[in-house]
Amino acid sequence: MFDKSKWIQLPRNVLVGHEVLEELSAAVSELYLSGRPLLVTSPTPNEIAGDRVRAQFDDPATVTISEASFDSVERVIEVGNEVGAGYLVALGGGKAIDTAKMASDSLDCGFISVPTAASHDGIVSGRSSIPEGDTRHSVAADPPLAVVADTEILADAPWELTTAGCADIISNYTAVKDWQLAHRLKNVEYSEYSGALSQMTAEMLVGNSDSIKKGLEESAWVVVKALVSSGVAMSIAGSSRPASGAEHLFSHQLDRLVPNGALHGHQVGVGSIVTEYLHSGEQGEWRDIRDALDTMGAPTTAAGLGISDETVIEALTTAHTIRDRYTILGDGVSEEAAIEAATFTGVI
Ligand SMILES: NC(=O)c1ccc[n+]([C@@H]2O[C@H](COP(=O)([O-])OP(=O)(O)OC[C@H]3O[C@@H](n4cnc5c(N)ncnc54)[C@H](O)[C@@H]3O)[C@@H](O)[C@H]2O)c1
Ligand SMILES: O=P(O)(O)OC[C@@H](O)CO
Ligand SMILES: [Zn+2]
């Protein structure tokens, strides 16, 4: 097996638009993929678009997973070997797509991402986060060979999934600040191209926040393009650094403290408000982040996440311990500083 850690791996084709789902088989043939397709999906996405996917292939197999876990990955590998899958088609949100991402590696085949929700950048990136023990952050994986993002389906998805995807992008703003800080203080390798692309993606979305409207296909198109851009930034960097800083450590810690709590994007969005305050203080741009999230209807407070103030403070003061990734949290934010930041920004 090659060491692909220095490769910049990107999807070959990204189809975004109204009813592009009908072009899925064309996208597959353009990739010279052969063999039997295995559709990896979860119950609701399968109801929504499973038949439209299966109708485009001669003899597709389907495996439905209900949770993102290594058991699900093993199940997909088992079925993939049983049916002799030539490639995987992941239809759904992050659960189905991450599971297919991991299984395709073991099956030594490629996968196509067909997101039914624009809920975070994992739907297009080369990162996969299947919970394993205490670990909640992503690991490197091959990105999809192609992404087929049907904006009609995405625009019909629950609005909270789209605002979660927006918040995941907006959080790139503080992620890049943490990456630059780690570069300055810890000599962490930094990519100007990747950092600039990620920061621009977040700033463009913040700048467009009032045009991101529920049910609008145009909005789904804008969000997907931003998620793709974030995935490209991570591929250039060869890590999730351009899109994951202290706000993500905070979210991963919340995932451990409150399993099945709020959506990933919503958690990192609230985290970004606080970490921007920790970076730049009262006059920082934490209000811009908060207002952009609020404009879209994404949570901006602990209450909005359905998580207690105490848990938010516990996550902020312990998040630095969960990953070897230097951020504004440094070697640990004091409880006093965490309470001050969360209170001043209205998060608690
Ligand atoms: N790879 C990464 O970088 C990354 C980043 C963040 C989260 N994740 C992982 O992704 C998962 C969370 O992603 P998610 O929130 O998309 O999860 P998900 O796939 O569970 O989707 C969320 C819910 O929305 C439903 N849904 C999806 N599309 C729909 C549609 N069009 N209409 C109605 N309902 C729809 C799903 O059935 C599910 O119940 C977790 O497993 C998390 O660990 C990965
Ligand atoms: O590596 P992590 O922290 O899981 O980040 C991946 C993705 O959530 C970035 O938006
Ligand atoms: Zn994220």
Short mmCIF file of C-alpha atoms and ligand atoms in Angstrom, two decimals:
data_model
loop_
_atom_site.label_atom_id
_atom_site.label_comp_id
_atom_site.label_asym_id
_atom_site.label_seq_id
_atom_site.Cartn_x
_atom_site.Cartn_y
_atom_site.Cartn_z
CA MET A 1 0.00 0.00 0.00
CA PHE A 2 1.35 3.47 -0.90
CA ASP A 3 1.78 6.23 1.70
CA LYS A 4 -0.89 8.57 0.36
CA SER A 5 -0.47 11.11 3.18
CA LYS A 6 1.39 13.47 0.83
CA TRP A 7 -1.09 13.06 -2.02
CA ILE A 8 -3.72 15.73 -2.67
CA GLN A 9 -6.76 13.54 -3.30
CA LEU A 10 -9.91 15.20 -4.65
CA PRO A 11 -13.25 14.03 -6.07
CA ARG A 12 -12.95 13.73 -9.89
CA ASN A 13 -16.46 15.07 -10.62
CA VAL A 14 -18.78 17.18 -8.50
CA LEU A 15 -22.35 17.46 -9.84
CA VAL A 16 -24.47 20.05 -8.05
CA GLY A 17 -27.92 21.10 -9.24
CA HIS A 18 -31.59 20.40 -9.78
CA GLU A 19 -32.26 16.70 -10.38
CA VAL A 20 -28.60 15.83 -10.97
CA LEU A 21 -29.45 12.57 -9.22
CA GLU A 22 -30.66 11.36 -12.64
CA GLU A 23 -27.10 11.82 -13.94
CA LEU A 24 -25.59 9.48 -11.31
CA SER A 25 -25.12 6.56 -13.72
CA ALA A 26 -23.52 8.91 -16.26
CA ALA A 27 -21.13 10.14 -13.57
CA VAL A 28 -20.28 6.51 -12.76
CA SER A 29 -19.63 5.55 -16.38
CA GLU A 30 -17.49 8.66 -16.81
CA LEU A 31 -15.29 7.27 -14.05
CA TYR A 32 -14.85 3.98 -15.92
CA LEU A 33 -16.16 2.15 -12.86
CA SER A 34 -17.28 -1.41 -13.45
CA GLY A 35 -18.82 -4.24 -11.52
CA ARG A 36 -21.88 -4.36 -9.33
CA PRO A 37 -22.78 -1.21 -7.40
CA LEU A 38 -23.53 -1.52 -3.69
CA LEU A 39 -25.82 1.23 -2.38
CA VAL A 40 -24.91 2.15 1.21
CA THR A 41 -27.72 4.11 2.77
CA SER A 42 -29.79 4.71 5.90
CA PRO A 43 -33.58 4.31 6.26
CA THR A 44 -34.88 7.82 5.56
CA PRO A 45 -32.54 8.64 2.63
CA ASN A 46 -33.36 5.22 1.18
CA GLU A 47 -37.07 6.09 1.31
CA ILE A 48 -36.39 9.47 -0.23
CA ALA A 49 -34.17 8.50 -3.16
CA GLY A 50 -33.16 4.83 -2.94
CA ASP A 51 -35.43 3.70 -5.79
CA ARG A 52 -34.28 6.57 -8.05
CA VAL A 53 -30.69 5.41 -7.50
CA ARG A 54 -31.39 1.69 -8.00
CA ALA A 55 -33.37 2.38 -11.20
CA GLN A 56 -30.17 3.64 -12.86
CA PHE A 57 -28.27 0.36 -12.52
CA ASP A 58 -28.77 -3.19 -13.83
CA ASP A 59 -28.25 -5.21 -10.70
CA PRO A 60 -27.58 -2.98 -7.71
CA ALA A 61 -27.27 -4.34 -4.19
CA THR A 62 -28.32 -2.34 -1.13
CA VAL A 63 -27.19 -2.32 2.47
CA THR A 64 -28.96 -0.10 4.99
CA ILE A 65 -27.21 1.05 8.14
CA SER A 66 -28.86 2.69 11.12
CA GLU A 67 -25.81 4.07 12.94
CA ALA A 68 -22.28 5.19 12.18
CA SER A 69 -20.18 2.51 13.86
CA PHE A 70 -17.46 0.04 13.06
CA ASP A 71 -20.14 -2.66 13.22
CA SER A 72 -21.88 -0.84 10.35
CA VAL A 73 -18.58 -0.60 8.47
CA GLU A 74 -18.01 -4.34 8.99
CA ARG A 75 -21.56 -5.03 7.76
CA VAL A 76 -20.93 -3.06 4.56
CA ILE A 77 -17.63 -4.87 4.02
CA GLU A 78 -19.35 -8.23 4.56
CA VAL A 79 -22.14 -7.44 2.08
CA GLY A 80 -19.64 -5.87 -0.33
CA ASN A 81 -17.64 -9.10 -0.40
CA GLU A 82 -20.81 -11.22 -0.64
CA VAL A 83 -22.15 -9.37 -3.70
CA GLY A 84 -18.74 -8.70 -5.24
CA ALA A 85 -19.26 -4.95 -5.18
CA GLY A 86 -17.31 -3.07 -7.87
CA TYR A 87 -17.91 0.28 -6.15
CA LEU A 88 -20.10 1.86 -3.46
CA VAL A 89 -22.78 4.52 -3.81
CA ALA A 90 -23.32 6.31 -0.48
CA LEU A 91 -26.82 7.81 -0.27
CA GLY A 92 -27.63 9.84 2.83
CA GLY A 93 -26.08 12.13 5.38
CA GLY A 94 -22.82 11.79 7.23
CA LYS A 95 -23.72 8.41 8.71
CA ALA A 96 -24.10 6.60 5.39
CA ILE A 97 -21.31 8.54 3.66
CA ASP A 98 -18.71 8.06 6.41
CA THR A 99 -19.57 4.37 6.69
CA ALA A 100 -19.13 3.90 2.94
CA LYS A 101 -15.94 5.99 3.06
CA MET A 102 -14.41 3.63 5.61
CA ALA A 103 -15.73 0.42 4.03
CA SER A 104 -14.53 1.36 0.52
CA ASP A 105 -10.99 1.48 1.88
CA SER A 106 -11.20 -2.12 3.15
CA LEU A 107 -13.04 -3.28 0.03
CA ASP A 108 -10.35 -1.59 -2.05
CA CYS A 109 -12.97 0.05 -4.23
CA GLY A 110 -14.07 3.63 -4.81
CA PHE A 111 -17.28 5.28 -3.64
CA ILE A 112 -19.61 7.97 -4.92
CA SER A 113 -21.11 10.41 -2.42
CA VAL A 114 -24.80 11.19 -2.98
CA PRO A 115 -25.65 13.48 -0.06
CA THR A 116 -29.29 13.93 0.88
CA ALA A 117 -28.36 16.57 3.49
CA ALA A 118 -25.74 19.34 3.38
CA SER A 119 -25.06 18.79 7.08
CA HIS A 120 -21.24 19.06 7.23
CA ASP A 121 -18.15 18.93 5.02
CA GLY A 122 -17.67 15.20 5.63
CA ILE A 123 -20.18 14.55 2.85
CA VAL A 124 -17.50 15.57 0.32
CA SER A 125 -14.16 15.34 2.13
CA GLY A 126 -11.34 12.86 2.58
CA ARG A 127 -12.05 12.64 6.31
CA SER A 128 -14.16 10.09 8.12
CA SER A 129 -15.30 10.14 11.73
CA ILE A 130 -16.72 6.86 12.93
CA PRO A 131 -16.91 7.00 16.75
CA GLU A 132 -14.33 4.60 18.21
CA GLY A 133 -13.96 4.36 21.99
CA ASP A 134 -13.43 7.92 23.20
CA THR A 135 -12.34 9.20 19.78
CA ARG A 136 -14.81 11.45 18.01
CA HIS A 137 -12.57 13.33 15.56
CA SER A 138 -12.01 12.40 11.93
CA VAL A 139 -9.27 10.25 10.41
CA ALA A 140 -7.85 10.38 6.91
CA ALA A 141 -9.77 8.45 4.25
CA ASP A 142 -10.06 8.50 0.47
CA PRO A 143 -12.47 11.20 -0.68
CA PRO A 144 -15.41 10.25 -2.91
CA LEU A 145 -14.54 9.64 -6.58
CA ALA A 146 -17.53 11.84 -7.39
CA VAL A 147 -20.18 13.83 -5.54
CA VAL A 148 -23.74 13.97 -6.89
CA ALA A 149 -25.54 16.66 -4.88
CA ASP A 150 -29.15 17.05 -6.00
CA THR A 151 -30.22 20.50 -4.77
CA GLU A 152 -33.91 19.60 -4.99
CA ILE A 153 -33.37 16.84 -2.40
CA LEU A 154 -31.01 18.96 -0.28
CA ALA A 155 -33.40 21.92 -0.26
CA ASP A 156 -36.19 19.60 0.96
CA ALA A 157 -34.06 18.21 3.81
CA PRO A 158 -34.83 19.39 7.35
CA TRP A 159 -33.63 22.97 7.57
CA GLU A 160 -31.60 22.22 10.71
CA LEU A 161 -29.36 19.91 8.64
CA THR A 162 -28.58 22.72 6.20
CA THR A 163 -27.91 25.26 8.96
CA ALA A 164 -25.59 22.68 10.54
CA GLY A 165 -23.66 22.49 7.28
CA CYS A 166 -23.48 26.29 7.17
CA ALA A 167 -22.24 26.44 10.74
CA ASP A 168 -19.57 23.83 9.99
CA ILE A 169 -18.31 26.14 7.24
CA ILE A 170 -18.53 29.31 9.34
CA SER A 171 -16.41 27.56 11.98
CA ASN A 172 -13.55 27.35 9.47
CA TYR A 173 -12.94 30.98 10.40
CA THR A 174 -11.70 30.13 13.91
CA ALA A 175 -10.19 26.83 12.75
CA VAL A 176 -7.77 28.74 10.49
CA LYS A 177 -6.94 31.16 13.32
CA ASP A 178 -6.03 28.17 15.51
CA TRP A 179 -3.98 26.64 12.70
CA GLN A 180 -2.05 29.94 12.26
CA LEU A 181 -1.54 30.15 16.04
CA ALA A 182 -0.18 26.58 16.15
CA HIS A 183 2.11 27.43 13.22
CA ARG A 184 3.47 30.50 15.06
CA LEU A 185 3.82 28.97 18.51
CA LYS A 186 4.41 25.27 17.80
CA ASN A 187 5.87 25.39 14.30
CA VAL A 188 2.97 23.28 12.99
CA GLU A 189 3.16 23.02 9.17
CA TYR A 190 0.79 25.57 7.62
CA SER A 191 -0.43 25.85 4.01
CA GLU A 192 -1.15 29.41 2.86
CA TYR A 193 -3.29 28.14 -0.02
CA SER A 194 -5.37 25.84 2.16
CA GLY A 195 -5.74 28.43 4.92
CA ALA A 196 -6.75 31.17 2.50
CA LEU A 197 -9.26 28.90 0.73
CA SER A 198 -10.83 27.81 4.01
CA GLN A 199 -11.01 31.35 5.43
CA MET A 200 -12.47 32.69 2.16
CA THR A 201 -15.09 29.92 2.17
CA ALA A 202 -16.22 30.88 5.67
CA GLU A 203 -16.19 34.62 4.92
CA MET A 204 -18.19 34.13 1.70
CA LEU A 205 -20.83 32.16 3.56
CA VAL A 206 -21.02 34.76 6.33
CA GLY A 207 -21.31 37.42 3.63
CA ASN A 208 -24.15 35.46 1.99
CA SER A 209 -25.85 34.44 5.23
CA ASP A 210 -28.99 36.47 4.63
CA SER A 211 -29.51 34.82 1.22
CA ILE A 212 -29.42 31.32 2.72
CA LYS A 213 -33.13 30.59 2.97
CA LYS A 214 -35.13 27.46 3.88
CA GLY A 215 -36.43 25.51 0.89
CA LEU A 216 -34.41 27.52 -1.69
CA GLU A 217 -32.42 25.31 -4.09
CA GLU A 218 -30.08 28.23 -4.71
CA SER A 219 -29.21 28.19 -1.01
CA ALA A 220 -28.52 24.45 -1.09
CA TRP A 221 -26.30 25.06 -4.13
CA VAL A 222 -24.30 27.76 -2.25
CA VAL A 223 -23.90 25.57 0.86
CA VAL A 224 -22.76 22.51 -1.11
CA LYS A 225 -20.19 24.56 -3.02
CA ALA A 226 -18.87 25.86 0.30
CA LEU A 227 -18.69 22.33 1.73
CA VAL A 228 -16.80 21.16 -1.37
CA SER A 229 -14.40 24.08 -0.98
CA SER A 230 -13.82 23.14 2.65
CA GLY A 231 -13.13 19.55 1.61
CA VAL A 232 -10.62 20.76 -0.99
CA ALA A 233 -8.86 22.88 1.64
CA MET A 234 -8.52 19.78 3.85
CA SER A 235 -7.21 17.73 0.93
CA ILE A 236 -4.58 20.39 0.14
CA ALA A 237 -3.56 20.49 3.82
CA GLY A 238 -3.62 16.72 4.15
CA SER A 239 -5.46 17.18 7.43
CA SER A 240 -8.66 18.65 8.86
CA ARG A 241 -6.69 21.61 10.32
CA PRO A 242 -8.20 24.20 7.91
CA ALA A 243 -11.68 23.23 9.08
CA SER A 244 -11.16 22.04 12.62
CA GLY A 245 -9.73 23.96 15.54
CA ALA A 246 -10.75 24.56 19.15
CA GLU A 247 -14.42 24.83 18.16
CA HIS A 248 -14.24 21.24 16.92
CA LEU A 249 -12.39 20.04 20.03
CA PHE A 250 -15.27 21.62 21.97
CA SER A 251 -17.82 19.77 19.80
CA HIS A 252 -16.05 16.43 20.04
CA GLN A 253 -15.93 16.82 23.82
CA LEU A 254 -19.67 17.59 23.83
CA ASP A 255 -20.19 14.39 21.78
CA ARG A 256 -18.48 12.49 24.58
CA LEU A 257 -20.23 14.31 27.45
CA VAL A 258 -23.67 14.36 25.81
CA PRO A 259 -23.94 11.48 23.27
CA ASN A 260 -26.56 12.13 20.58
CA GLY A 261 -26.72 15.75 21.68
CA ALA A 262 -26.87 18.45 19.00
CA LEU A 263 -25.85 18.28 15.34
CA HIS A 264 -22.10 18.49 14.68
CA GLY A 265 -22.37 21.74 12.77
CA HIS A 266 -24.53 23.40 15.41
CA GLN A 267 -22.04 22.46 18.15
CA VAL A 268 -19.01 23.77 16.24
CA GLY A 269 -20.92 26.96 15.40
CA VAL A 270 -21.55 27.75 19.06
CA GLY A 271 -17.96 26.73 19.80
CA SER A 272 -16.73 29.17 17.19
CA ILE A 273 -18.47 32.11 18.88
CA VAL A 274 -16.59 31.41 22.11
CA THR A 275 -13.21 30.56 20.56
CA GLU A 276 -13.30 33.71 18.44
CA TYR A 277 -13.82 35.65 21.70
CA LEU A 278 -10.85 33.77 23.22
CA HIS A 279 -8.79 34.73 20.15
CA SER A 280 -9.74 38.37 19.82
CA GLY A 281 -11.65 39.48 22.92
CA GLU A 282 -14.62 41.81 23.19
CA GLN A 283 -13.90 43.66 19.93
CA GLY A 284 -13.28 40.42 18.00
CA GLU A 285 -15.53 39.13 15.25
CA TRP A 286 -17.52 36.81 17.53
CA ARG A 287 -20.63 39.00 16.94
CA ASP A 288 -20.32 38.49 13.14
CA ILE A 289 -20.16 34.73 13.68
CA ARG A 290 -23.08 34.78 16.14
CA ASP A 291 -25.21 37.02 13.90
CA ALA A 292 -24.53 34.91 10.77
CA LEU A 293 -25.56 31.75 12.63
CA ASP A 294 -28.61 33.51 14.06
CA THR A 295 -29.65 34.83 10.62
CA MET A 296 -29.75 31.25 9.30
CA GLY A 297 -31.54 29.94 12.38
CA ALA A 298 -28.55 27.97 13.71
CA PRO A 299 -28.12 27.82 17.50
CA THR A 300 -25.94 30.48 19.16
CA THR A 301 -26.35 29.40 22.80
CA ALA A 302 -26.05 26.37 25.06
CA ALA A 303 -29.83 26.43 25.41
CA GLY A 304 -30.12 26.42 21.62
CA LEU A 305 -28.03 23.25 21.59
CA GLY A 306 -30.19 21.76 24.34
CA ILE A 307 -27.05 21.41 26.46
CA SER A 308 -26.61 22.75 30.02
CA ASP A 309 -24.38 25.73 30.78
CA GLU A 310 -22.33 23.51 33.11
CA THR A 311 -21.65 20.99 30.35
CA VAL A 312 -20.59 23.77 27.97
CA ILE A 313 -18.08 25.02 30.55
CA GLU A 314 -16.87 21.46 31.24
CA ALA A 315 -16.33 20.90 27.51
CA LEU A 316 -14.49 24.22 27.10
CA THR A 317 -12.14 23.55 30.02
CA THR A 318 -11.31 19.93 29.07
CA ALA A 319 -11.43 19.95 25.25
CA HIS A 320 -7.68 20.56 24.94
CA THR A 321 -6.99 17.06 26.33
CA ILE A 322 -8.72 15.04 23.62
CA ARG A 323 -6.36 15.51 20.67
CA ASP A 324 -2.78 16.47 19.95
CA ARG A 325 -3.86 19.66 18.20
CA TYR A 326 -2.69 23.03 19.57
CA THR A 327 -5.36 25.74 19.57
CA ILE A 328 -6.36 28.88 21.46
CA LEU A 329 -7.36 26.56 24.32
CA GLY A 330 -3.64 26.05 24.84
CA ASP A 331 -2.91 23.76 27.76
CA GLY A 332 -6.40 24.37 29.14
CA VAL A 333 -8.71 27.33 29.57
CA SER A 334 -9.44 28.17 33.22
CA GLU A 335 -13.02 27.80 34.42
CA GLU A 336 -13.07 31.55 35.12
CA ALA A 337 -11.95 32.42 31.58
CA ALA A 338 -14.41 29.92 30.06
CA ILE A 339 -17.32 31.34 32.08
CA GLU A 340 -16.31 34.90 31.16
CA ALA A 341 -16.09 34.09 27.43
CA ALA A 342 -19.32 32.08 27.35
CA THR A 343 -21.19 34.68 29.40
CA PHE A 344 -19.94 37.75 27.50
CA THR A 345 -20.90 36.15 24.16
CA GLY A 346 -24.32 35.11 25.46
CA VAL A 347 -23.62 31.41 24.92
CA ILE A 348 -24.56 30.75 28.55
N1 LIG B 1 -16.37 13.01 8.07
C1 LIG B 1 -16.47 14.15 8.73
O1 LIG B 1 -15.67 15.08 8.57
C2 LIG B 1 -17.62 14.33 9.69
C3 LIG B 1 -17.85 15.58 10.26
C4 LIG B 1 -18.94 15.71 11.14
C5 LIG B 1 -19.74 14.62 11.44
N2 LIG B 1 -19.44 13.42 10.87
C6 LIG B 1 -20.26 12.21 11.13
O2 LIG B 1 -21.46 12.32 10.37
C7 LIG B 1 -22.58 11.84 11.14
C8 LIG B 1 -23.52 12.99 11.34
O3 LIG B 1 -23.87 13.46 10.03
P1 LIG B 1 -25.41 13.78 9.73
O4 LIG B 1 -25.92 14.75 10.75
O5 LIG B 1 -25.54 14.10 8.29
O6 LIG B 1 -26.04 12.36 10.10
P2 LIG B 1 -27.10 11.42 9.46
O7 LIG B 1 -26.58 10.74 8.25
O8 LIG B 1 -27.54 10.56 10.61
O9 LIG B 1 -28.34 12.36 9.02
C9 LIG B 1 -29.03 13.03 10.04
C10 LIG B 1 -30.50 12.61 10.06
O10 LIG B 1 -31.14 13.23 8.93
C11 LIG B 1 -31.82 12.25 8.15
N3 LIG B 1 -31.80 12.72 6.78
C12 LIG B 1 -30.75 12.74 5.93
N4 LIG B 1 -31.12 13.29 4.75
C13 LIG B 1 -32.44 13.62 4.85
C14 LIG B 1 -33.40 14.22 3.99
N5 LIG B 1 -33.06 14.63 2.76
N6 LIG B 1 -34.66 14.39 4.46
C15 LIG B 1 -35.00 13.99 5.71
N7 LIG B 1 -34.14 13.43 6.59
C16 LIG B 1 -32.88 13.25 6.15
C17 LIG B 1 -31.09 10.96 8.39
O11 LIG B 1 -31.92 9.86 8.14
C18 LIG B 1 -30.73 11.10 9.88
O12 LIG B 1 -31.84 10.70 10.66
C19 LIG B 1 -22.01 11.32 12.45
O13 LIG B 1 -21.76 9.95 12.32
C20 LIG B 1 -20.68 12.08 12.57
O14 LIG B 1 -19.72 11.34 13.30
C21 LIG B 1 -18.43 13.26 10.01
O1 LIG B 2 -10.93 16.27 12.26
P1 LIG B 2 -12.22 16.77 12.85
O2 LIG B 2 -12.03 17.64 14.04
O3 LIG B 2 -13.21 15.64 13.09
O4 LIG B 2 -12.91 17.73 11.74
C1 LIG B 2 -13.44 17.18 10.54
C2 LIG B 2 -14.60 18.07 10.06
O5 LIG B 2 -15.62 18.08 11.03
C3 LIG B 2 -14.16 19.48 9.77
O6 LIG B 2 -15.31 20.27 9.52
ZN ZN B 3 -16.81 19.90 11.06
#
